[in-house]
mmCIF file of C-alpha atoms and ligand atoms in Angstrom:
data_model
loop_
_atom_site.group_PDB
_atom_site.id
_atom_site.type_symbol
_atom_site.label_atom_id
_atom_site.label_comp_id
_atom_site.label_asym_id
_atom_site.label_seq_id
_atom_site.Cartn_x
_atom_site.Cartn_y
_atom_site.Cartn_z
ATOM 1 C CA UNK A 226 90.967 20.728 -79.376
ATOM 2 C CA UNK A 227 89.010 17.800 -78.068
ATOM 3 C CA UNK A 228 89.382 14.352 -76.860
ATOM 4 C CA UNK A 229 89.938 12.159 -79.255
ATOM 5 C CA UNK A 230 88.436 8.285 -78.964
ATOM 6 C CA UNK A 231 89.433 6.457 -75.530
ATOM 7 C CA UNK A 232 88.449 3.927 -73.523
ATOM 8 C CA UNK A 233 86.014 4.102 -70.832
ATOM 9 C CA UNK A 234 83.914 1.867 -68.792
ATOM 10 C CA UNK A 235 80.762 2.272 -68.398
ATOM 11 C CA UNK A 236 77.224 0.316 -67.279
ATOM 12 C CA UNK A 237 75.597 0.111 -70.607
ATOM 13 C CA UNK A 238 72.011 1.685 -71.108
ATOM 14 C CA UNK A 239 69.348 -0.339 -72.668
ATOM 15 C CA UNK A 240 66.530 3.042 -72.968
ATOM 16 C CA UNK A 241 66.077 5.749 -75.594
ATOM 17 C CA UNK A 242 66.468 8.726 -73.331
ATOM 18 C CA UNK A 243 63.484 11.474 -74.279
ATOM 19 C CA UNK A 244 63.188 14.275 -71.347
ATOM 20 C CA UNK A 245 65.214 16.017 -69.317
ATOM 21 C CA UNK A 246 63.790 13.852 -66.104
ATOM 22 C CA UNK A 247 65.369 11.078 -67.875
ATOM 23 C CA UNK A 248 69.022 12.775 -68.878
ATOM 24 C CA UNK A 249 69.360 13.418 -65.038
ATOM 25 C CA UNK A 250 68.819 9.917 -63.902
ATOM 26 C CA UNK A 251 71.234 8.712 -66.100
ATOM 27 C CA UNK A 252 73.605 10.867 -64.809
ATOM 28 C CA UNK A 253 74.206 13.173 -67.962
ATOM 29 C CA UNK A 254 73.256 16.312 -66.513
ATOM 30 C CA UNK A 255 72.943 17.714 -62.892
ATOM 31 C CA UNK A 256 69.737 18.065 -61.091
ATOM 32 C CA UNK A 257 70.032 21.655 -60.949
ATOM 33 C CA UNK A 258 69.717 21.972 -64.565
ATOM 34 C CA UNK A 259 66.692 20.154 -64.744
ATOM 35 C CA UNK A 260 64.194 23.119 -64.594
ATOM 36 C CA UNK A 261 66.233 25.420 -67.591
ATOM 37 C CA UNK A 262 66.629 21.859 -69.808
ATOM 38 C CA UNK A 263 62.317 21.527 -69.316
ATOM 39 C CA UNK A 264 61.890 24.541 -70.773
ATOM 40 C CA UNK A 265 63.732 23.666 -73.757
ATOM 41 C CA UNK A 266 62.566 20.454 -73.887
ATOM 42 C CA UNK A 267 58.959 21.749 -74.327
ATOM 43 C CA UNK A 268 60.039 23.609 -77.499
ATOM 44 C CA UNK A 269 62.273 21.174 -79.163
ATOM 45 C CA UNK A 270 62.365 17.075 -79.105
ATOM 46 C CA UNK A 271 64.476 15.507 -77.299
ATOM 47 C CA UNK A 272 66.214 11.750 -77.846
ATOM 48 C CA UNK A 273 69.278 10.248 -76.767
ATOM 49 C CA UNK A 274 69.392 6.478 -78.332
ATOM 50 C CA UNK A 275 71.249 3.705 -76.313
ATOM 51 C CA UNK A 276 74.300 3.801 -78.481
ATOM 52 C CA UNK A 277 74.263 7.388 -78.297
ATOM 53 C CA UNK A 278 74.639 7.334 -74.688
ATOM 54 C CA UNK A 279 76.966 5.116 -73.927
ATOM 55 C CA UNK A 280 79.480 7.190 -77.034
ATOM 56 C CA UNK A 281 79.108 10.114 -73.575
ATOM 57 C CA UNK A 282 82.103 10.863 -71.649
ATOM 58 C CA UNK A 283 79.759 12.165 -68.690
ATOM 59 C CA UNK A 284 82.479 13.685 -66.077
ATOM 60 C CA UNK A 285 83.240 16.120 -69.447
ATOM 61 C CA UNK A 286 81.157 18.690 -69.315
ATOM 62 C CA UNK A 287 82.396 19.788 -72.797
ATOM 63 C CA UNK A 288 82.022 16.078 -74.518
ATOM 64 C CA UNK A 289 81.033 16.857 -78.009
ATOM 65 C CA UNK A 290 78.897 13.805 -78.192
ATOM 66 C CA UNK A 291 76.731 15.299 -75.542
ATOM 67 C CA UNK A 292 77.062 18.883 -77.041
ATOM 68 C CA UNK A 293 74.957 17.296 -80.159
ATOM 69 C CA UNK A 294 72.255 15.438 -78.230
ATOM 70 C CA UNK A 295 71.413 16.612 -74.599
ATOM 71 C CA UNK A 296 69.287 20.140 -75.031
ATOM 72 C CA UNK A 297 70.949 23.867 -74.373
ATOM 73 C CA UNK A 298 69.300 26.674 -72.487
ATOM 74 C CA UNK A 299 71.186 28.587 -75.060
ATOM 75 C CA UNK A 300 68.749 27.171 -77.323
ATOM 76 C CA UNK A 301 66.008 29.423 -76.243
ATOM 77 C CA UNK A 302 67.911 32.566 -77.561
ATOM 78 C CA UNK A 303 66.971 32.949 -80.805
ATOM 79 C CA UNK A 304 68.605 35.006 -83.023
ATOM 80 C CA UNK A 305 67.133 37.483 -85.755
ATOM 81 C CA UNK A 306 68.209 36.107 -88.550
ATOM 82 C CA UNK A 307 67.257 32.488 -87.999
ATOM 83 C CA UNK A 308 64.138 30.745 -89.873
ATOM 84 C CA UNK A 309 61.778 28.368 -89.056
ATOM 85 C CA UNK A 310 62.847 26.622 -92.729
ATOM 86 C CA UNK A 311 66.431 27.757 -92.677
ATOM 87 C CA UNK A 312 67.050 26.240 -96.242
ATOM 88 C CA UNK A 313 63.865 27.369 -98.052
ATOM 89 C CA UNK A 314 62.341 23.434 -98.420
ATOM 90 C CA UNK A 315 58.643 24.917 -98.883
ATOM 91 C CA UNK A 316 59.597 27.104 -101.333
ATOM 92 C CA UNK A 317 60.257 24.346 -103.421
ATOM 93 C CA UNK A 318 57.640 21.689 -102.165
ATOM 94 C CA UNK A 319 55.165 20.900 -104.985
ATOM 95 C CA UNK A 320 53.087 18.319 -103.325
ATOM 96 C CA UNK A 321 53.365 16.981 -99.781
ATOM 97 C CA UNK A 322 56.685 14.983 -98.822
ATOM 98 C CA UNK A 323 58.654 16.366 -102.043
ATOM 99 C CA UNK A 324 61.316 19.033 -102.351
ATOM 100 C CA UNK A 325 62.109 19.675 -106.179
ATOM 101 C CA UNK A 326 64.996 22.187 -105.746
ATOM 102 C CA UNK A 327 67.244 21.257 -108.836
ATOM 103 C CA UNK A 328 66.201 19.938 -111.628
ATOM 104 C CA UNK A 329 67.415 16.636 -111.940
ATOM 105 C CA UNK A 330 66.572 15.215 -108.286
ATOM 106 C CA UNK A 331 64.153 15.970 -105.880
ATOM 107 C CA UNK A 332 63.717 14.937 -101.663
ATOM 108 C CA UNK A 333 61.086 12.692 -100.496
ATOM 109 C CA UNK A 334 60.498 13.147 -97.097
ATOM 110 C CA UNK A 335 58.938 9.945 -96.299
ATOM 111 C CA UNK A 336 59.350 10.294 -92.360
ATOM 112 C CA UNK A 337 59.138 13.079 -89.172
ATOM 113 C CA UNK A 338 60.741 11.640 -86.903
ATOM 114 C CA UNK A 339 64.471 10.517 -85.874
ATOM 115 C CA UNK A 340 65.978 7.972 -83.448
ATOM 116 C CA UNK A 341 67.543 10.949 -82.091
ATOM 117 C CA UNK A 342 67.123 14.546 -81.815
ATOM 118 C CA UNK A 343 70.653 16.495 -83.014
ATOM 119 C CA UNK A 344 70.345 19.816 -80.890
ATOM 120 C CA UNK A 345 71.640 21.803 -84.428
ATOM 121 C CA UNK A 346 68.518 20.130 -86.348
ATOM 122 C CA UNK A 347 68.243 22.101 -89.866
ATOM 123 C CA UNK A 348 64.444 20.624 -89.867
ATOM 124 C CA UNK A 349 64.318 20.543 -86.076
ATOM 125 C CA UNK A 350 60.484 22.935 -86.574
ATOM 126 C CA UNK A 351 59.352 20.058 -88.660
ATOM 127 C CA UNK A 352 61.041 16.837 -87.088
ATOM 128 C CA UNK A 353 59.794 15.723 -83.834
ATOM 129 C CA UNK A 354 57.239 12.808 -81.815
ATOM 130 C CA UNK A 355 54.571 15.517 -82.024
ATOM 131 C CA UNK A 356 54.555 15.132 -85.774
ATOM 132 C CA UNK A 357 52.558 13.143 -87.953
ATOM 133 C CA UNK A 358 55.627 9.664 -87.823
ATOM 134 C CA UNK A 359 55.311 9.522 -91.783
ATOM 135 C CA UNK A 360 53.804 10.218 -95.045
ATOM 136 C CA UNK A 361 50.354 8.669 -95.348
ATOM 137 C CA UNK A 362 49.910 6.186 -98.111
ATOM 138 C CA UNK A 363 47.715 8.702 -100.127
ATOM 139 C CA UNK A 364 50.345 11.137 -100.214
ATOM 140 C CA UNK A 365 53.378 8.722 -100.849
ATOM 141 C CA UNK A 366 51.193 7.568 -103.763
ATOM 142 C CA UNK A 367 50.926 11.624 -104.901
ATOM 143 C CA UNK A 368 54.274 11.912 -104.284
ATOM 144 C CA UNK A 369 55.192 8.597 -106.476
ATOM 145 C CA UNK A 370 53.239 10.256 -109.174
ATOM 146 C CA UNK A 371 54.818 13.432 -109.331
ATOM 147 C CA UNK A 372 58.362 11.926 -109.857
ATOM 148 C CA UNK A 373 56.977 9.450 -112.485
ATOM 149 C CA UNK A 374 55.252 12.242 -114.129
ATOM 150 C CA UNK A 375 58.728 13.661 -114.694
ATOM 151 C CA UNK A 376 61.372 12.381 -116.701
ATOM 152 C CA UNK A 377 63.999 14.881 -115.732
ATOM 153 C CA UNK A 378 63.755 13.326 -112.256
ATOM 154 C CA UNK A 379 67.237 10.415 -112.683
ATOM 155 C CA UNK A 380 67.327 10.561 -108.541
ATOM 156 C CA UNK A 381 65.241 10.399 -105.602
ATOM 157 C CA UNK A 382 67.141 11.436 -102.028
ATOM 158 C CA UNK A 383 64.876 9.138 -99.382
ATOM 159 C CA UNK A 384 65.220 11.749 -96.283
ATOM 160 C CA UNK A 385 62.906 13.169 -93.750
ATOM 161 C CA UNK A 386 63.765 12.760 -90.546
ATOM 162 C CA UNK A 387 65.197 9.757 -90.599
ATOM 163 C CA UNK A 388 64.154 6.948 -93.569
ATOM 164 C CA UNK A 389 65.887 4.324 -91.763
ATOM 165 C CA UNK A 390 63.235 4.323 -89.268
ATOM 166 C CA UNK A 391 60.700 2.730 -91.366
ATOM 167 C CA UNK A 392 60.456 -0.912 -90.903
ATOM 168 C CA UNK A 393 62.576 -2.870 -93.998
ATOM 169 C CA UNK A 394 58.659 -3.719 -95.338
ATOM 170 C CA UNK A 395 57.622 -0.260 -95.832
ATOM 171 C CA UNK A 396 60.983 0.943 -96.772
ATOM 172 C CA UNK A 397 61.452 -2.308 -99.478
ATOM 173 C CA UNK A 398 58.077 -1.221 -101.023
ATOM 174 C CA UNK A 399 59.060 2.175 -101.801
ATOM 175 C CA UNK A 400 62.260 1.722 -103.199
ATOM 176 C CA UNK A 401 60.810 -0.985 -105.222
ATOM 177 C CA UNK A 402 58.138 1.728 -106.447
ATOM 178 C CA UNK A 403 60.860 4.335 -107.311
ATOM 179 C CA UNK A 404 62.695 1.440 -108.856
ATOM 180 C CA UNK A 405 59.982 0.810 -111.028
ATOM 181 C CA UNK A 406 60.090 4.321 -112.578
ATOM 182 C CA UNK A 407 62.378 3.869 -115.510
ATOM 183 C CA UNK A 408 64.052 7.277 -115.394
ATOM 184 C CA UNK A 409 64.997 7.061 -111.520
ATOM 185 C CA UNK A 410 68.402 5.802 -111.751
ATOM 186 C CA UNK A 411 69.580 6.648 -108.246
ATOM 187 C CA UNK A 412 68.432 6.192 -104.718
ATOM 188 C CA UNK A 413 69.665 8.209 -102.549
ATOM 189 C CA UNK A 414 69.244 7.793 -98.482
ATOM 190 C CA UNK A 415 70.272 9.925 -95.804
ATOM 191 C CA UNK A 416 70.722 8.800 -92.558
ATOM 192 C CA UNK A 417 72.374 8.801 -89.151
ATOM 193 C CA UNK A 418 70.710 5.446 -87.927
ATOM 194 C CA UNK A 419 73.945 3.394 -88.720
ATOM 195 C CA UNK A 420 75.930 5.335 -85.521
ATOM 196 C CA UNK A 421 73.022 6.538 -83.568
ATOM 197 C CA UNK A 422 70.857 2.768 -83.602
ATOM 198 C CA UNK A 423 73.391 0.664 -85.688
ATOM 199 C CA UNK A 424 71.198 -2.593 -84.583
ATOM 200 C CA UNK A 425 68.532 -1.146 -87.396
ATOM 201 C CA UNK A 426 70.971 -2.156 -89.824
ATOM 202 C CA UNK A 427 70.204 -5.718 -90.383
ATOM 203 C CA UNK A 428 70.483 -8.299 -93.211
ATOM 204 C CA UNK A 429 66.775 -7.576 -93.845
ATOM 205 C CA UNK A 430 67.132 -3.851 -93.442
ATOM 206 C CA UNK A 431 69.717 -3.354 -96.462
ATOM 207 C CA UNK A 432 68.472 -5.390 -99.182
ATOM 208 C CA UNK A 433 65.290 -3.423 -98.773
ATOM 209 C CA UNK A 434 67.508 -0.439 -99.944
ATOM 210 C CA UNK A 435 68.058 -2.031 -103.222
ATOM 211 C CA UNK A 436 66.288 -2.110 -106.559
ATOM 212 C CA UNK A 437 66.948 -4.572 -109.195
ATOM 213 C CA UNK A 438 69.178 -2.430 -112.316
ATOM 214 C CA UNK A 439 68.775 1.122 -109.678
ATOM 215 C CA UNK A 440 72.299 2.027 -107.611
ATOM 216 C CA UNK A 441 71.361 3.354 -104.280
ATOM 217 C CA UNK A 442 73.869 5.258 -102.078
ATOM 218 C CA UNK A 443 73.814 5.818 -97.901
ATOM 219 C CA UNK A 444 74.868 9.540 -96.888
ATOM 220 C CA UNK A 445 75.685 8.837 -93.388
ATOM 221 C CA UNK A 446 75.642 11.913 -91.036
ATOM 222 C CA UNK A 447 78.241 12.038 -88.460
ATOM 223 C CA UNK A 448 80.263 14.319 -87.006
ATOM 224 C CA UNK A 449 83.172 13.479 -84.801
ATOM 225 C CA UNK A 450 85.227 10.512 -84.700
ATOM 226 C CA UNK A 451 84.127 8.596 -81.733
ATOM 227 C CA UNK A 452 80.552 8.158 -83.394
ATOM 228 C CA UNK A 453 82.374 5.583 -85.456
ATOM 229 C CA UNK A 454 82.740 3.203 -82.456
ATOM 230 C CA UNK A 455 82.932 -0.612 -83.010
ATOM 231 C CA UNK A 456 79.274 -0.905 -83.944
ATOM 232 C CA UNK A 457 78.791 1.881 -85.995
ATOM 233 C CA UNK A 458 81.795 0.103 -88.555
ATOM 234 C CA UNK A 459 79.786 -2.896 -88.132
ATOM 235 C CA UNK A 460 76.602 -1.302 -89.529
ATOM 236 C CA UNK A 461 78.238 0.651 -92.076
ATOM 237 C CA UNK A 462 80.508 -2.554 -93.401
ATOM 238 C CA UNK A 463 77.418 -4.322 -93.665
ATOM 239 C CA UNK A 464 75.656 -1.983 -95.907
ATOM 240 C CA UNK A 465 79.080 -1.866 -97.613
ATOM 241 C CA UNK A 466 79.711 -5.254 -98.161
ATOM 242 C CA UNK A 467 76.180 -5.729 -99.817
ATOM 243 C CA UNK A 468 77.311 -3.278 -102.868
ATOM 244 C CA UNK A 469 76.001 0.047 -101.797
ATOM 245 C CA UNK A 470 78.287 2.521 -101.602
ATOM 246 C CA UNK A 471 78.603 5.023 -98.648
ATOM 247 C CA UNK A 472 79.494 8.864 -98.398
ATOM 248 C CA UNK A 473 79.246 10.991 -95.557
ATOM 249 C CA UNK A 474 78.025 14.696 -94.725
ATOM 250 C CA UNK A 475 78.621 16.433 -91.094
ATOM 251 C CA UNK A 476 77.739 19.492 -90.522
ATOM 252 C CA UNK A 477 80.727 22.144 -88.667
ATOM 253 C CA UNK A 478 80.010 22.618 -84.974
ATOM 254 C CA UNK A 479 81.467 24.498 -82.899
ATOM 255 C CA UNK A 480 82.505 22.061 -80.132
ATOM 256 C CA UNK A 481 81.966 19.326 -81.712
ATOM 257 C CA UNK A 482 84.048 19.122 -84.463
ATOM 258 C CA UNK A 483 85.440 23.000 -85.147
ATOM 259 C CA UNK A 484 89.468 22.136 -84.845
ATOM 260 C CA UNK A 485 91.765 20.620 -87.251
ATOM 261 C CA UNK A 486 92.677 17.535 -85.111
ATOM 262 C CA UNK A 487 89.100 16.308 -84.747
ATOM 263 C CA UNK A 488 88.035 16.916 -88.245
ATOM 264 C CA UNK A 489 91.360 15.250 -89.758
ATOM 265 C CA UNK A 490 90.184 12.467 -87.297
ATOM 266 C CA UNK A 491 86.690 12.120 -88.272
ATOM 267 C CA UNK A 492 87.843 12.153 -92.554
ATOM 268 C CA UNK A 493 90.725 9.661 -91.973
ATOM 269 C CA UNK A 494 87.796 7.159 -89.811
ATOM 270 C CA UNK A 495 85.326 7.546 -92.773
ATOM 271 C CA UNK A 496 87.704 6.886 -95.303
ATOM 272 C CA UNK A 497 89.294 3.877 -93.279
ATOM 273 C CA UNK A 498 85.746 2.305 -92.932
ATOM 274 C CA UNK A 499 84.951 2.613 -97.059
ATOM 275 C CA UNK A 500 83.212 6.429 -96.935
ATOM 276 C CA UNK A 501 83.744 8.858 -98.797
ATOM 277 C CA UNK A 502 83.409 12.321 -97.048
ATOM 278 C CA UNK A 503 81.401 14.250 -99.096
ATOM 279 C CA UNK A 504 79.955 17.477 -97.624
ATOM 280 C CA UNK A 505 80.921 19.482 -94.744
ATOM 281 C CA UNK A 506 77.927 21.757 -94.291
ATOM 282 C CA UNK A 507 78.106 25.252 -92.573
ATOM 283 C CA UNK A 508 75.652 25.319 -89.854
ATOM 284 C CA UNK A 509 72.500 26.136 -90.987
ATOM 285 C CA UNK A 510 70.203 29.604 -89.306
ATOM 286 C CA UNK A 511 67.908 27.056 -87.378
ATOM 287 C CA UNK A 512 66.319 28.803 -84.381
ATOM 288 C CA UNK A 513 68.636 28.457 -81.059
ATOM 289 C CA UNK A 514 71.310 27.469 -83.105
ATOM 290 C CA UNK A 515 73.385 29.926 -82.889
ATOM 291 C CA UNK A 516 75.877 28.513 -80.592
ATOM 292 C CA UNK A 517 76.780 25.670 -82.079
ATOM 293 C CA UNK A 518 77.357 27.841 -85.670
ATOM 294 C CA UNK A 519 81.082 28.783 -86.638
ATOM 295 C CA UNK A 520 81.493 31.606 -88.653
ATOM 296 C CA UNK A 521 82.303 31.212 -92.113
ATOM 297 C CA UNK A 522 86.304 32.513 -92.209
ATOM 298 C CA UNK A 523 86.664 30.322 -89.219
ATOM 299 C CA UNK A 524 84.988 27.254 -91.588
ATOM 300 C CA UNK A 525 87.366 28.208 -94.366
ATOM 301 C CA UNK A 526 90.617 28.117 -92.222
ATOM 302 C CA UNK A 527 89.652 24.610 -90.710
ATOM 303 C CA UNK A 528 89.073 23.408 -94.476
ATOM 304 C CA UNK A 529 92.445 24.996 -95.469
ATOM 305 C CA UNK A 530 93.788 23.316 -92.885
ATOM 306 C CA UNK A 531 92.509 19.932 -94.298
ATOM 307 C CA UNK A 532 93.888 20.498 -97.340
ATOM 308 C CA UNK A 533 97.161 21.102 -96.306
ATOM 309 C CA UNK A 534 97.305 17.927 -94.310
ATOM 310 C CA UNK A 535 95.056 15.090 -95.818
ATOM 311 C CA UNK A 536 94.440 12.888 -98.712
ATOM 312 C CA UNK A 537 91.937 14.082 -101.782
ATOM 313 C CA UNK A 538 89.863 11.084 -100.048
ATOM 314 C CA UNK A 539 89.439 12.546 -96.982
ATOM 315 C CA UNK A 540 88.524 15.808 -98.866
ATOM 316 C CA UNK A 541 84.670 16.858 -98.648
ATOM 317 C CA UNK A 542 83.256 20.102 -100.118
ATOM 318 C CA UNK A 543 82.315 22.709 -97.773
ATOM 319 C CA UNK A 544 79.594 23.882 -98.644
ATOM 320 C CA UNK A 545 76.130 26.437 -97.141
ATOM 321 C CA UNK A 546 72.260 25.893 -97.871
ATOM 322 C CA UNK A 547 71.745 29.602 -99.089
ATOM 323 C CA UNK A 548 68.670 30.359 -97.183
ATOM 324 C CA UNK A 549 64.963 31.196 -98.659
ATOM 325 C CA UNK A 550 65.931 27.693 -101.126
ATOM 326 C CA UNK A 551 68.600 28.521 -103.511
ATOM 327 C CA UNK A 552 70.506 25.263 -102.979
ATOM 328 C CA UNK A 553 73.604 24.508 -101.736
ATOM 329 C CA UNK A 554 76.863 26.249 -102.721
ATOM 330 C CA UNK A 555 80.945 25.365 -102.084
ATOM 331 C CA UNK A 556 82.249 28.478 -100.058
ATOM 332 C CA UNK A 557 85.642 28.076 -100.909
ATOM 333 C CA UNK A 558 88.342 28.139 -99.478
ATOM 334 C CA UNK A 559 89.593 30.198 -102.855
ATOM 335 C CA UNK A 560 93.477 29.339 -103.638
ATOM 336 C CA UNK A 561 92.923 31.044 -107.240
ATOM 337 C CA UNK A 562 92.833 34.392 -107.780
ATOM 338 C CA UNK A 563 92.805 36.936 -111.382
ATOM 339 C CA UNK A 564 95.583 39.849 -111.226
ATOM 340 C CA UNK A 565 95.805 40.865 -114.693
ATOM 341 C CA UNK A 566 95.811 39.807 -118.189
ATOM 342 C CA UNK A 567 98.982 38.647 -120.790
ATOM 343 C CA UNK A 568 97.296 39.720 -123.883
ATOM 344 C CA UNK A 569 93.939 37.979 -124.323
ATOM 345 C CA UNK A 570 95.093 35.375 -121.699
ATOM 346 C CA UNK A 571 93.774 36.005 -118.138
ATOM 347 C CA UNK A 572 96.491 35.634 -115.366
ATOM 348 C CA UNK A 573 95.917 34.357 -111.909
ATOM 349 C CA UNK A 574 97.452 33.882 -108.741
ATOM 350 C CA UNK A 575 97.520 30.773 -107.379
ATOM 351 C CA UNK A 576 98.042 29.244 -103.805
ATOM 352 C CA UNK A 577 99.637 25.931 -103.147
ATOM 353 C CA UNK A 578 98.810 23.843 -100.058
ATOM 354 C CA UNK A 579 102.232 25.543 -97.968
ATOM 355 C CA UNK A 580 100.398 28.878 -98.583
ATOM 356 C CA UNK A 581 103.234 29.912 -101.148
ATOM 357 C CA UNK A 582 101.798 31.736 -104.543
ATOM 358 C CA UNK A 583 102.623 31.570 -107.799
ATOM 359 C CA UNK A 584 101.742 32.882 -111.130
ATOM 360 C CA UNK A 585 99.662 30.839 -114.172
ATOM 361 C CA UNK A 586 100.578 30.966 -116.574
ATOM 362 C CA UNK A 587 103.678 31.104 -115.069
ATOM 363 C CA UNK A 588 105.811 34.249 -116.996
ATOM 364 C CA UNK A 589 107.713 33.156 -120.053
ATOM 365 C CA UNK A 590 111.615 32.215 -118.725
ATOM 366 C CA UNK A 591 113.699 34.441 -120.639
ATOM 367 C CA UNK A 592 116.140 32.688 -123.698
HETATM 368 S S1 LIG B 294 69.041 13.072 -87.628
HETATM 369 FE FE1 LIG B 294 68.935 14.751 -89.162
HETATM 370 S S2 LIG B 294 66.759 15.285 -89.310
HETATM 371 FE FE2 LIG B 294 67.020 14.061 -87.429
HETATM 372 S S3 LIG B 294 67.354 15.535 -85.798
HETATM 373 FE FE3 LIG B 294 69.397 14.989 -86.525
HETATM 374 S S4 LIG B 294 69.864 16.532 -88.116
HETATM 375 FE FE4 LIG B 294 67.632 16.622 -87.733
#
């Protein structure tokens, strides 16, 4: 189990922390570990935001704020069955900055980089300062293009890296283009700015998520329940309050957030501040990731656990990216199962929350 929220004084930091050099003066990780924490830092970005820094308990050496965010030697050991594109997004890339997996929706990855750099990154190859920052006009206007061309397309999920990134200009512009396009019905943005740089989320910031007659909806990404700190509510109320409504995804990590205490925790938060947990993702096979992954029996126990103890509300779906891009499925926990047939009708087991079973249809009650 881990710590849940408490209080804890601390000199606040005012700089976006980006190399290892950096995490030891601020007194997040010995000096000793500098050398092992360069090496890793060459491979994969680095970025610890203000507000990200100050969420640290630094005399924990297993804080799971700082397990997310300050690099891993045991990210160098790769394992053999991660990929580069762990959930198959080229597959399914048509032109540059779109992902058109299902039918109905498609990505547009309008950005590469991130305030900060989660140490479990899914796109963690592709996401990064070395990276071209966004998509150049030419191939935003491509992009734009391909989703008018296609009616099917009723929503457009803004992700990247992070879209909140963009200035509120460039963001305004192209959800005012993708409002324009009379079939997109839904904008869709995914983000973790609101509790990693909740001072992006100004006034100016949110109306430039709206389009006249389009809903749009936030996907926050958080993970444990001291991310939701006074000014991460702030940010989220005020994206809230303006009429856009807010779900959430996290992804299991082991921890982070891989016991029943913390994840009841982190639901019950989201649900208090207005949002709705939606997914809980198994940990995708990014490279070095392998650490931070649960297995999936041990994902299905914590989510049985849930649903023994919670509200529907604070219910998301747990679901896995199948890799090489064949979307997302729910892996269960399964409470129903088929034992044998009455006749034509099909008879099942079926769990209830206190893990007793019972038969449905139930069997006739003799007269
Ligand atoms: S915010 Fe998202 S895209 Fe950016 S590093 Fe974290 S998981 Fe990756």
């Amino acid at each position: 189990m881990h710590p849940m929220p408490r209080p804890r004084q601390r000199k606040a930091t005012t700089k976006t922390l980006r190399t290892p050099a950096a995490l030891v003066a601020a007194a997040l990780v010995p000096a000793e570990r500098l050398a092992a924490l360069e090496l890793v830092a060459a491979r994969y970005a680095v970025s610890l935001t203000p507000d990200v820094t100050d969420l640290i308990h630094s005399d924990d050496p297993a804080d799971p704020i700082a397990r997310q965010f300050v690099p891993d030697p045991a990210e160098l050991d790769g394992k053999p069955e991660e990929r580069a594109d762990p959930i198959g997004d080229d597959a399914h890339s048509p032109v540059e900055g779109i992902v058109h997996r299902y039918p109905d929706r498609v990505l547009l990855k309008l950005v590469h980089i991130c305030p900060v750099y989660c140490r479990f990154c899914f796109r963690r190859e592709t996401v990064g300062p070395g990276r071209r920052r966004s998509l150049s006009r030419a191939a935003l206007d491509h992009a734009l293009a391909y989703i008018r061309a296609r009616p099917q397309i009723w929503e457009v999920i803004l992700t990247g890296g992070d879209p909140l990134v963009l200035s509120p200009r460039r963001l305004s512009e192209v959800v005012s283009a993708l409002g324009e396009i009379e079939h997109v019905k839904i904008a869709r943005v995914h983000t973790r700015v609101p509790v990693v740089a909740p001072g992006r989320i100004t006034a100016e910031a949110v109306r430039a998520l709206m389009a006249r007659g389009k809903a749009t909806y936030v996907v926050l990404h958080t993970n444990h329940p001291r991310e939701l700190g006074a000014r991460a509510r702030q940010a989220c109320a005020r994206i809230i309050d303006a009429g856009i409504p807010m779900l959430s995804q996290s992804v299991l990590l082991r921890g982070v957030n891989d016991d029943p205490e913390t994840l009841a925790a982190l639901m019950r938060s989201l649900v208090e501040n207005r949002i709705k947990p939606y997914y809980l993702h198994h940990g995708d096979l990014a490279p070095g990731t392998g650490h931070m992954r649960t297995t999936i029996p041990e994902g299905q126990a914590l989510v049985r656990a849930l649903h023994g103890r919670l509200s529907g509300l604070c219910q998301p779906a747990y679901v896995l990216d199948i890799p090489g891009g064949h979307g997302k499925s729910p892996i269960g926990p399964t409470y129903l199962g088929r034992i044998a047939s009455a006749g034509d009708e099909p008879r099942f087991e079926i769990e209830d929350f206190n893990g007793g079973h019972h038969l449905y249809p139930p069997v006739a009650a003799r007269r």
